[in-house]
Short mmCIF file of C-alpha atoms in Angstrom, two decimals:
data_model
loop_
_atom_site.label_atom_id
_atom_site.label_comp_id
_atom_site.label_asym_id
_atom_site.label_seq_id
_atom_site.Cartn_x
_atom_site.Cartn_y
_atom_site.Cartn_z
CA GLY V 1 0.00 0.00 0.00
CA GLU V 2 2.73 2.51 -0.58
CA SER V 3 1.45 5.84 -1.76
CA VAL V 4 4.45 7.33 -3.45
CA GLY V 5 7.65 5.63 -3.18
CA LEU V 6 11.30 5.21 -2.99
CA HIS V 7 12.45 8.79 -3.43
CA LEU V 8 10.21 10.64 -1.00
CA PRO V 9 11.96 12.97 1.42
CA THR V 10 11.93 11.30 4.82
CA LEU V 11 11.81 12.84 8.26
CA SER V 12 12.82 10.60 11.14
CA VAL V 13 11.92 11.73 14.67
CA GLN V 14 12.08 10.18 18.08
CA GLU V 15 8.81 9.25 19.70
CA GLY V 16 7.73 12.10 21.93
CA ASP V 17 9.60 14.77 20.00
CA ASN V 18 7.91 17.41 17.88
CA SER V 19 7.84 17.03 14.08
CA ILE V 20 7.87 19.79 11.51
CA ILE V 21 6.99 18.96 7.92
CA ASN V 22 7.43 21.63 5.29
CA CYS V 23 5.81 22.35 1.97
CA ALA V 24 6.52 24.96 -0.66
CA TYR V 25 3.38 25.72 -2.63
CA SER V 26 3.37 26.87 -6.19
CA ASN V 27 0.56 29.33 -6.83
CA SER V 28 0.47 32.73 -5.17
CA ALA V 29 -3.26 32.88 -5.97
CA SER V 30 -4.01 29.80 -3.85
CA ASP V 31 -6.19 30.68 -0.92
CA TYR V 32 -6.99 27.38 0.75
CA PHE V 33 -4.48 24.82 1.96
CA ILE V 34 -4.89 21.36 3.38
CA TRP V 35 -2.63 18.80 4.99
CA TYR V 36 -3.37 15.13 4.35
CA LYS V 37 -1.96 12.06 6.04
CA GLN V 38 -1.65 8.84 4.08
CA GLU V 39 -0.94 5.60 5.87
CA SER V 40 0.21 2.54 4.03
CA GLY V 41 -2.62 0.94 2.08
CA LYS V 42 -5.06 3.76 2.75
CA GLY V 43 -6.29 6.88 1.05
CA PRO V 44 -5.24 10.38 2.10
CA GLN V 45 -6.99 11.57 5.26
CA PHE V 46 -7.71 15.20 6.04
CA ILE V 47 -5.71 16.51 9.00
CA ILE V 48 -6.10 20.27 9.08
CA ASP V 49 -6.75 23.17 6.74
CA ILE V 50 -6.07 26.89 6.65
CA ARG V 51 -7.39 29.81 4.64
CA SER V 52 -5.06 32.42 3.23
CA ASN V 53 -6.39 35.09 5.59
CA MET V 54 -4.80 33.23 8.49
CA ASP V 55 -1.17 32.63 9.48
CA LYS V 56 -1.72 29.85 11.96
CA ARG V 57 -4.33 27.29 12.87
CA GLN V 58 -4.24 24.75 15.63
CA GLY V 59 -5.86 21.39 15.97
CA GLN V 60 -5.37 18.54 18.35
CA ARG V 61 -1.58 18.06 18.51
CA VAL V 62 -1.20 19.64 15.08
CA THR V 63 -0.53 23.20 14.00
CA VAL V 64 -0.38 24.56 10.48
CA LEU V 65 1.61 27.69 9.71
CA LEU V 66 1.23 29.66 6.50
CA ASN V 67 3.77 32.16 5.20
CA LYS V 68 2.33 33.73 2.07
CA THR V 69 5.36 35.92 1.49
CA VAL V 70 7.56 32.95 0.68
CA LYS V 71 4.73 30.56 -0.28
CA HIS V 72 5.52 28.17 2.52
CA LEU V 73 3.33 25.90 4.58
CA SER V 74 4.34 23.80 7.54
CA LEU V 75 2.72 21.15 9.68
CA GLN V 76 3.83 20.77 13.26
CA ILE V 77 2.99 17.62 15.18
CA ALA V 78 3.48 17.78 18.92
CA ALA V 79 4.67 14.78 20.90
CA THR V 80 4.96 12.54 17.85
CA GLN V 81 3.60 9.04 18.31
CA PRO V 82 4.20 5.79 16.38
CA GLY V 83 0.72 6.15 14.86
CA ASP V 84 1.85 9.36 13.21
CA SER V 85 4.13 7.40 10.87
CA ALA V 86 2.78 8.05 7.38
CA VAL V 87 3.27 10.12 4.26
CA TYR V 88 2.09 13.71 4.63
CA PHE V 89 0.90 15.80 1.66
CA CYS V 90 0.10 19.43 1.43
CA ALA V 91 -2.51 20.53 -1.09
CA GLU V 92 -3.40 23.98 -2.37
CA THR V 93 -6.33 25.37 -4.28
CA GLY V 94 -7.47 28.73 -5.53
CA GLY V 95 -10.99 28.23 -4.29
CA THR V 96 -11.95 25.61 -6.83
CA TYR V 97 -12.27 21.85 -6.90
CA LYS V 98 -8.77 21.50 -8.35
CA TYR V 99 -6.23 20.63 -5.68
CA ILE V 100 -2.53 20.75 -6.40
CA PHE V 101 -0.84 18.12 -4.26
CA GLY V 102 2.74 18.24 -3.10
CA THR V 103 4.99 15.24 -3.57
CA GLY V 104 4.77 14.24 0.08
CA THR V 105 7.10 13.68 3.01
CA ARG V 106 7.46 10.36 4.76
CA LEU V 107 7.47 10.65 8.55
CA LYS V 108 9.15 7.83 10.46
CA VAL V 109 8.74 7.72 14.20
CA LEU V 110 11.57 6.00 16.01
CA ALA V 111 10.85 4.18 19.23
CA ASP W 1 -20.68 6.84 8.93
CA ALA W 2 -19.43 4.93 5.94
CA GLY W 3 -16.76 6.80 4.07
CA VAL W 4 -16.09 6.59 0.38
CA ILE W 5 -16.25 2.94 -0.70
CA GLN W 6 -14.17 1.57 -3.54
CA SER W 7 -14.03 -1.85 -5.12
CA PRO W 8 -12.12 -3.90 -5.80
CA ARG W 9 -9.29 -3.09 -3.41
CA HIS W 10 -6.81 -4.94 -5.59
CA GLU W 11 -6.98 -5.87 -9.25
CA VAL W 12 -4.45 -7.82 -11.24
CA THR W 13 -5.11 -8.18 -14.94
CA GLU W 14 -3.34 -8.84 -18.17
CA MET W 15 -2.53 -6.28 -20.80
CA GLY W 16 -5.44 -5.77 -23.17
CA GLN W 17 -8.14 -6.67 -20.69
CA GLU W 18 -10.91 -4.33 -19.64
CA VAL W 19 -10.79 -3.05 -16.07
CA THR W 20 -13.67 -1.44 -14.20
CA LEU W 21 -13.17 0.34 -10.90
CA ARG W 22 -16.13 1.25 -8.75
CA CYS W 23 -16.86 4.00 -6.25
CA LYS W 24 -19.67 4.84 -3.87
CA PRO W 25 -19.32 8.41 -2.59
CA ILE W 26 -20.38 9.63 0.82
CA SER W 27 -24.14 10.03 0.94
CA GLY W 28 -25.16 13.63 0.39
CA HIS W 29 -21.97 14.67 -1.33
CA ASN W 30 -22.45 16.34 -4.69
CA SER W 31 -18.93 16.17 -6.09
CA LEU W 32 -16.86 13.14 -7.05
CA PHE W 33 -13.25 12.90 -8.13
CA TRP W 34 -11.12 10.13 -9.60
CA TYR W 35 -7.38 10.34 -8.94
CA ARG W 36 -4.42 8.22 -9.94
CA GLN W 37 -1.35 7.90 -7.73
CA THR W 38 2.03 6.70 -8.97
CA MET W 39 5.58 6.88 -7.70
CA MET W 40 6.62 9.14 -10.53
CA ARG W 41 3.73 11.60 -10.63
CA GLY W 42 2.13 11.50 -7.22
CA LEU W 43 -1.61 12.26 -7.11
CA GLU W 44 -3.17 13.28 -10.41
CA LEU W 45 -6.78 14.33 -10.92
CA LEU W 46 -8.36 12.32 -13.72
CA ILE W 47 -11.93 13.54 -13.75
CA TYR W 48 -14.34 15.61 -11.66
CA PHE W 49 -18.12 15.22 -11.51
CA ASN W 50 -20.54 17.69 -10.00
CA ASN W 51 -24.15 16.62 -9.50
CA ASN W 52 -23.39 13.51 -11.62
CA VAL W 53 -22.21 15.59 -14.58
CA PRO W 54 -18.59 15.41 -15.77
CA ILE W 55 -17.17 18.90 -15.39
CA ASP W 56 -13.48 18.41 -16.01
CA ASP W 57 -12.00 15.36 -17.71
CA SER W 58 -8.80 17.04 -18.82
CA GLY W 59 -6.76 14.69 -16.66
CA MET W 60 -8.00 11.51 -18.35
CA PRO W 61 -4.87 10.16 -20.04
CA GLU W 62 -6.37 8.98 -23.30
CA ASP W 63 -9.39 7.46 -24.93
CA ARG W 64 -8.77 4.16 -23.24
CA PHE W 65 -10.04 5.74 -20.03
CA SER W 66 -13.70 6.54 -19.45
CA ALA W 67 -15.75 7.41 -16.39
CA LYS W 68 -19.45 7.45 -15.68
CA MET W 69 -21.67 8.57 -12.86
CA PRO W 70 -25.16 7.24 -13.55
CA ASN W 71 -26.50 8.44 -10.20
CA ALA W 72 -25.43 10.25 -7.05
CA SER W 73 -24.32 7.10 -5.30
CA PHE W 74 -22.21 5.32 -7.88
CA SER W 75 -19.38 5.96 -10.31
CA THR W 76 -17.15 3.79 -12.46
CA LEU W 77 -13.77 4.29 -14.04
CA LYS W 78 -13.09 1.97 -16.95
CA ILE W 79 -9.85 1.25 -18.77
CA GLN W 80 -10.15 -0.58 -22.07
CA PRO W 81 -7.76 -1.94 -23.15
CA SER W 82 -5.48 -1.82 -20.14
CA GLU W 83 -1.71 -1.44 -20.46
CA PRO W 84 1.15 -2.05 -17.99
CA ARG W 85 1.71 1.70 -17.63
CA ASP W 86 -1.79 2.00 -16.16
CA SER W 87 -0.55 0.21 -13.05
CA ALA W 88 -1.17 2.58 -10.14
CA VAL W 89 -3.41 3.18 -7.15
CA TYR W 90 -6.71 4.75 -8.18
CA PHE W 91 -8.56 6.83 -5.62
CA CYS W 92 -12.09 8.09 -5.59
CA ALA W 93 -12.90 11.12 -3.46
CA SER W 94 -16.12 12.96 -2.75
CA SER W 95 -17.03 16.32 -1.32
CA LEU W 96 -19.95 18.55 -0.56
CA ALA W 97 -19.10 21.63 -2.56
CA GLN W 98 -20.19 24.64 -0.53
CA GLY W 99 -19.09 27.95 -1.88
CA GLU W 100 -15.36 27.97 -2.28
CA ILE W 101 -14.58 25.04 0.00
CA HIS W 102 -14.31 21.58 -1.47
CA GLU W 103 -12.97 19.43 1.35
CA GLN W 104 -12.38 16.09 -0.29
CA PHE W 105 -12.74 12.73 1.44
CA PHE W 106 -10.78 9.90 -0.11
CA GLY W 107 -11.63 6.25 -0.41
CA PRO W 108 -9.12 3.47 0.37
CA GLY W 109 -8.08 3.14 -3.26
CA THR W 110 -7.86 0.34 -5.80
CA ARG W 111 -4.38 -0.98 -6.50
CA LEU W 112 -4.28 -1.94 -10.17
CA THR W 113 -1.54 -4.10 -11.60
CA VAL W 114 -1.50 -4.70 -15.34
CA LEU W 115 0.85 -7.48 -16.38
#
């Protein structure tokens, strides 16, 4: 069930540490951004979203930061757990159905 | 609540055969998407339906691919004839389009292998 494969950037973190996953988006006109988590053998699952009129949004253990000046999005996961191991995608859209997905980052949580 | 349902989960077929992938969107959703995911290209949108009508099929690779949505609760993606380069994971997603927001919910995918 691998989503994308052998050449994904990989972030390895110790269990309990915080994780930061970064994404550079492509379109300065994009105004809605989403982070998805994809576990092996499953479809992408929505984690958190943010509109372009915000810089930061917090969920349960996750925070998304948006820097429109440099077209950068990050996902912070607090107290990373083994169940957080997955591939994480950012997606952007300019207010339409068409999402542009990033290539993904594989997060490995080390025990 | 049942999420997006796809079948089959895995399909192995031989080159030249017809393949049909099936999707049941989340009840009440008015938009449906078919995506393909590969190692080389990541997630690619193939086709988008709104209220059962195909709105954007610009991502469909070629005439061998076709998609239908006969009603609000069912869609198919057909490949005829299939080729080895069609091997990928195919995802169906649905959303309730409200204004500008189209939060998409993905199914578990169908892993297609064409030999």
